[in-house]
PDB file of C-alpha atoms and ligand atoms in Angstrom:
ATOM      1  CA  MET A 254      15.782 -10.983 -14.306  1.00 60.00           C
ATOM      2  CA  ASP A 255      14.279  -8.430 -16.321  1.00 86.00           C
ATOM      3  CA  LYS A 256      13.152  -5.437 -14.101  1.00 96.00           C
ATOM      4  CA  ASP A 257      12.036  -3.648 -16.527  1.00 97.00           C
ATOM      5  CA  VAL A 258      10.132  -6.322 -18.070  1.00 97.00           C
ATOM      6  CA  LEU A 259       8.276  -6.615 -15.054  1.00 98.00           C
ATOM      7  CA  ILE A 260       7.409  -3.239 -13.424  1.00 98.00           C
ATOM      8  CA  LYS A 261       5.988  -2.892 -17.886  1.00 98.00           C
ATOM      9  CA  GLU A 262       3.770  -5.548 -17.316  1.00 98.00           C
ATOM     10  CA  ALA A 263       2.548  -4.227 -14.191  1.00 98.00           C
ATOM     11  CA  ILE A 264       2.247  -0.816 -15.548  1.00 98.00           C
ATOM     12  CA  LYS A 265      -0.140  -2.315 -18.560  1.00 98.00           C
ATOM     13  CA  ILE A 266      -2.470  -4.944 -16.245  1.00 98.00           C
ATOM     14  CA  ARG A 267      -2.444  -1.281 -13.962  1.00 99.00           C
ATOM     15  CA  ASP A 268      -5.269   0.001 -17.032  1.00 98.00           C
ATOM     16  CA  LYS A 269      -7.786  -3.187 -16.238  1.00 98.00           C
ATOM     17  CA  ALA A 270      -7.975  -2.502 -12.481  1.00 99.00           C
ATOM     18  CA  TYR A 271     -11.646  -2.289 -11.364  1.00 99.00           C
ATOM     19  CA  VAL A 272     -11.499   0.265  -8.840  1.00 98.00           C
ATOM     20  CA  PRO A 273     -15.028   2.010  -8.742  1.00 98.00           C
ATOM     21  CA  TYR A 274     -14.838   2.918  -4.857  1.00 98.00           C
ATOM     22  CA  SER A 275     -10.938   3.614  -4.366  1.00 98.00           C
ATOM     23  CA  SER A 276     -10.075   4.718  -7.861  1.00 98.00           C
ATOM     24  CA  PHE A 277      -6.758   3.352  -7.391  1.00 98.00           C
ATOM     25  CA  PRO A 278      -5.238   0.931  -9.621  1.00 99.00           C
ATOM     26  CA  VAL A 279      -2.673  -1.074  -9.288  1.00 99.00           C
ATOM     27  CA  GLY A 280      -0.944  -3.576 -11.274  1.00 99.00           C
ATOM     28  CA  ALA A 281       1.144  -6.405 -10.443  1.00 99.00           C
ATOM     29  CA  ALA A 282       3.307  -8.736 -12.845  1.00 98.00           C
ATOM     30  CA  VAL A 283       5.423 -12.329 -11.409  1.00 98.00           C
ATOM     31  CA  LEU A 284       7.623 -13.809 -12.994  1.00 98.00           C
ATOM     32  CA  THR A 285       7.911 -18.120 -12.342  1.00 98.00           C
ATOM     33  CA  GLU A 286      11.299 -19.717 -12.579  1.00 96.00           C
ATOM     34  CA  SER A 287      10.129 -21.189 -16.336  1.00 94.00           C
ATOM     35  CA  GLY A 288      10.142 -17.485 -17.413  1.00 97.00           C
ATOM     36  CA  ASN A 289       6.216 -16.715 -17.359  1.00 98.00           C
ATOM     37  CA  ILE A 290       4.457 -13.984 -16.368  1.00 98.00           C
ATOM     38  CA  TYR A 291       1.393 -13.732 -14.854  1.00 98.00           C
ATOM     39  CA  THR A 292      -0.046 -10.247 -13.911  1.00 98.00           C
ATOM     40  CA  GLY A 293      -3.308  -9.013 -11.997  1.00 99.00           C
ATOM     41  CA  CYS A 294      -4.698  -5.773 -10.822  1.00 99.00           C
ATOM     42  CA  ASN A 295      -6.878  -4.824  -8.201  1.00 99.00           C
ATOM     43  CA  ILE A 296     -10.657  -5.553  -8.461  1.00 99.00           C
ATOM     44  CA  GLU A 297     -13.005  -3.982  -5.831  1.00 98.00           C
ATOM     45  CA  ASN A 298     -16.776  -5.230  -4.898  1.00 98.00           C
ATOM     46  CA  ALA A 299     -19.439  -3.115  -3.798  1.00 98.00           C
ATOM     47  CA  ALA A 300     -18.902  -5.352  -0.423  1.00 98.00           C
ATOM     48  CA  TYR A 301     -15.684  -3.646   0.332  1.00 98.00           C
ATOM     49  CA  PRO A 302     -13.614  -6.041   2.085  1.00 98.00           C
ATOM     50  CA  VAL A 303     -14.479  -8.812  -0.773  1.00 98.00           C
ATOM     51  CA  SER A 304     -12.339  -6.514  -2.908  1.00 98.00           C
ATOM     52  CA  CYS A 305      -8.947  -8.447  -3.832  1.00 98.00           C
ATOM     53  CA  CYS A 306      -5.492  -6.775  -4.660  1.00 99.00           C
ATOM     54  CA  ALA A 307      -3.588  -6.591  -7.632  1.00 99.00           C
ATOM     55  CA  GLU A 308      -0.782  -8.682  -5.903  1.00 99.00           C
ATOM     56  CA  ARG A 309      -2.894 -12.063  -5.307  1.00 99.00           C
ATOM     57  CA  VAL A 310      -4.605 -11.466  -8.802  1.00 99.00           C
ATOM     58  CA  ALA A 311      -1.236 -12.035  -9.870  1.00 99.00           C
ATOM     59  CA  ILE A 312       0.385 -14.965  -7.794  1.00 98.00           C
ATOM     60  CA  PHE A 313      -3.594 -16.583  -7.698  1.00 98.00           C
ATOM     61  CA  LYS A 314      -3.451 -16.309 -11.422  1.00 98.00           C
ATOM     62  CA  ALA A 315      -0.072 -18.306 -11.782  1.00 98.00           C
ATOM     63  CA  ILE A 316      -1.174 -20.792  -8.798  1.00 98.00           C
ATOM     64  CA  ALA A 317      -3.986 -21.842 -11.007  1.00 98.00           C
ATOM     65  CA  ASN A 318      -1.827 -22.254 -13.506  1.00 98.00           C
ATOM     66  CA  GLY A 319       0.403 -24.428 -12.146  1.00 98.00           C
ATOM     67  CA  GLU A 320       3.276 -22.182 -11.384  1.00 98.00           C
ATOM     68  CA  LYS A 321       5.190 -23.567  -8.237  1.00 96.00           C
ATOM     69  CA  THR A 322       8.378 -21.326  -8.252  1.00 98.00           C
ATOM     70  CA  PHE A 323       8.854 -17.752  -9.093  1.00 98.00           C
ATOM     71  CA  GLN A 324      12.022 -15.476  -9.068  1.00 98.00           C
ATOM     72  CA  ALA A 325      10.429 -11.930  -8.619  1.00 98.00           C
ATOM     73  CA  MET A 326       7.557  -9.974  -8.377  1.00 98.00           C
ATOM     74  CA  ALA A 327       6.492  -6.262  -9.385  1.00 98.00           C
ATOM     75  CA  VAL A 328       3.726  -4.002  -7.773  1.00 99.00           C
ATOM     76  CA  VAL A 329       2.712  -0.314  -9.146  1.00 99.00           C
ATOM     77  CA  ALA A 330       0.268   2.242  -8.534  1.00 98.00           C
ATOM     78  CA  ASP A 331       0.526   6.249  -8.464  1.00 98.00           C
ATOM     79  CA  THR A 332       2.162   6.930  -4.986  1.00 98.00           C
ATOM     80  CA  ASN A 333       4.651   8.982  -3.913  1.00 98.00           C
ATOM     81  CA  ARG A 334       6.461   6.692  -2.722  1.00 98.00           C
ATOM     82  CA  PRO A 335       7.385   3.041  -4.085  1.00 98.00           C
ATOM     83  CA  VAL A 336       3.749   1.600  -3.286  1.00 98.00           C
ATOM     84  CA  PRO A 337       4.175  -0.458   0.278  1.00 98.00           C
ATOM     85  CA  PRO A 338       2.257  -4.425  -0.680  1.00 98.00           C
ATOM     86  CA  CYS A 339      -0.625  -4.622   2.045  1.00 98.00           C
ATOM     87  CA  GLY A 340      -0.263  -7.236   5.271  1.00 98.00           C
ATOM     88  CA  SER A 341      -2.205  -9.705   3.747  1.00 98.00           C
ATOM     89  CA  CYS A 342      -0.616  -9.418  -0.174  1.00 98.00           C
ATOM     90  CA  ARG A 343       2.796  -9.962   2.058  1.00 98.00           C
ATOM     91  CA  GLN A 344       1.115 -13.411   4.108  1.00 98.00           C
ATOM     92  CA  VAL A 345       0.229 -14.681   0.689  1.00 98.00           C
ATOM     93  CA  MET A 346       3.653 -13.787  -0.881  1.00 98.00           C
ATOM     94  CA  SER A 347       5.428 -15.552   2.068  1.00 98.00           C
ATOM     95  CA  GLU A 348       3.530 -18.804   1.175  1.00 97.00           C
ATOM     96  CA  PHE A 349       4.271 -18.708  -2.079  1.00 98.00           C
ATOM     97  CA  PHE A 350       7.871 -17.078  -2.507  1.00 98.00           C
ATOM     98  CA  ASP A 351      10.682 -17.963  -1.231  1.00 97.00           C
ATOM     99  CA  ALA A 352      12.042 -15.914   1.412  1.00 97.00           C
ATOM    100  CA  GLN A 353      14.848 -14.454  -0.902  1.00 98.00           C
ATOM    101  CA  THR A 354      12.407 -13.707  -3.954  1.00 98.00           C
ATOM    102  CA  THR A 355      12.677 -10.557  -5.358  1.00 98.00           C
ATOM    103  CA  ILE A 356       9.919  -7.631  -5.022  1.00 98.00           C
ATOM    104  CA  PHE A 357      10.304  -4.800  -6.924  1.00 98.00           C
ATOM    105  CA  LEU A 358       7.614  -1.598  -5.436  1.00 98.00           C
ATOM    106  CA  SER A 359       7.665   0.752  -8.355  1.00 98.00           C
ATOM    107  CA  ASN A 360       5.552   3.466  -9.183  1.00 98.00           C
ATOM    108  CA  LEU A 361       4.560   5.909 -11.862  1.00 98.00           C
ATOM    109  CA  LYS A 362       7.507   8.150 -11.438  1.00 98.00           C
ATOM    110  CA  ASN A 363       9.671   6.017 -12.231  1.00 95.00           C
ATOM    111  CA  GLN A 364      10.531   5.228  -8.270  1.00 98.00           C
ATOM    112  CA  THR A 365      11.551   1.640  -7.798  1.00 98.00           C
ATOM    113  CA  GLU A 366      12.447  -0.004  -3.995  1.00 98.00           C
ATOM    114  CA  THR A 367      13.726  -3.395  -4.413  1.00 98.00           C
ATOM    115  CA  LEU A 368      13.313  -5.929  -1.120  1.00 98.00           C
ATOM    116  CA  ASN A 369      13.038  -9.457  -0.770  1.00 98.00           C
ATOM    117  CA  VAL A 370       9.511 -11.489   0.763  1.00 98.00           C
ATOM    118  CA  GLU A 371      11.561 -11.848   3.626  1.00 98.00           C
ATOM    119  CA  ALA A 372      12.469  -8.240   4.532  1.00 98.00           C
ATOM    120  CA  LEU A 373       8.760  -7.503   3.757  1.00 98.00           C
ATOM    121  CA  LEU A 374       7.193  -9.479   6.178  1.00 98.00           C
ATOM    122  CA  PRO A 375       9.180 -10.852   8.870  1.00 98.00           C
ATOM    123  CA  PHE A 376       8.911 -14.252  11.285  1.00 97.00           C
ATOM    124  CA  SER A 377       5.917 -14.384   8.928  1.00 95.00           C
ATOM    125  CA  PHE A 378       3.484 -17.523   9.903  1.00 96.00           C
ATOM    126  CA  GLN A 379       4.410 -20.371   7.801  1.00 93.00           C
ATOM    127  CA  PRO A 380       3.077 -23.665   6.695  1.00 91.00           C
ATOM    128  CA  GLY A 381       5.674 -25.240   9.317  1.00 91.00           C
ATOM    129  CA  ASP A 382       3.951 -23.473  12.237  1.00 95.00           C
ATOM    130  CA  LEU A 383       0.529 -25.131  11.878  1.00 95.00           C
ATOM    131  CA  SER A 384       2.505 -28.454  12.879  1.00 92.00           C
ATOM    132  CA  ALA A 385       5.021 -28.249  16.319  1.00 82.00           C
ATOM    133  CA  SER A 386       6.177 -31.815  15.595  1.00 66.00           C
ATOM    134  CA  GLU A 387       7.303 -31.167  11.485  1.00 52.00           C
TER     135      GLU A 387
HETATM  136  N1  LIG B 463      -4.083  -2.547  -3.127  1.00 66.89           N
HETATM  137  C1  LIG B 463      -3.973  -3.064  -3.993  1.00 66.89           C
HETATM  138  O1  LIG B 463      -4.532  -3.799  -4.888  1.00 66.89           O
HETATM  139  N2  LIG B 463      -2.546  -3.298  -3.692  1.00 66.89           N
HETATM  140  C2  LIG B 463      -1.504  -2.878  -3.138  1.00 66.89           C
HETATM  141  O2  LIG B 463      -0.489  -3.032  -2.738  1.00 66.89           O
HETATM  142  C3  LIG B 463      -2.040  -1.653  -1.369  1.00 66.89           C
HETATM  143  C4  LIG B 463      -3.839  -1.550  -1.699  1.00 66.89           C
HETATM  144  C5  LIG B 463      -5.608  -2.118  -3.203  1.00 66.89           C
HETATM  145  C6  LIG B 463      -6.882  -2.263  -2.296  1.00 66.89           C
HETATM  146  C7  LIG B 463      -7.962  -1.590  -2.747  1.00 66.89           C
HETATM  147  O3  LIG B 463      -8.126  -2.332  -4.454  1.00 66.89           O
HETATM  148  C8  LIG B 463      -7.156  -0.353  -3.463  1.00 66.89           C
HETATM  149  O4  LIG B 463      -5.776  -0.245  -3.736  1.00 66.89           O
HETATM  150  C9  LIG B 463      -7.174   0.962  -2.158  1.00 66.89           C
HETATM  151  O5  LIG B 463      -6.852   0.128  -1.410  1.00 66.89           O
END
């Protein structure tokens, strides 16, 4: 998997972020098992909680295109450390990605933290937890 390509795609889509309220653009790119890349930026709303993070936009685009398996994701923002995803996005990652799926967290200073879904959200609520008999 090409980490640099994925990060570059996240940086590119970041320019499309709709962030009139936070002025904090974020870009994300997800790589599917078959090699397709889906990108997302954060999209805000005057009703603030309706806003959606870049990570979820990228993942939902991939899911809406019928993708089922993922290799990696990259997230980029202009932060002093590699950007940490919010809790809601970590939960969405844990729904659709394997625990070992690689996540590249990056910033514009070219600093990248590489970790996996399990490390980002340990002991996460899983679909299997909905039924005690399964
Ligand atoms: N945001 C993301 O898109 N991804 C993150 O990982 C952190 C936060 C967005 C949400 C909101 O539009 C803005 O950044 C400020 O929180």
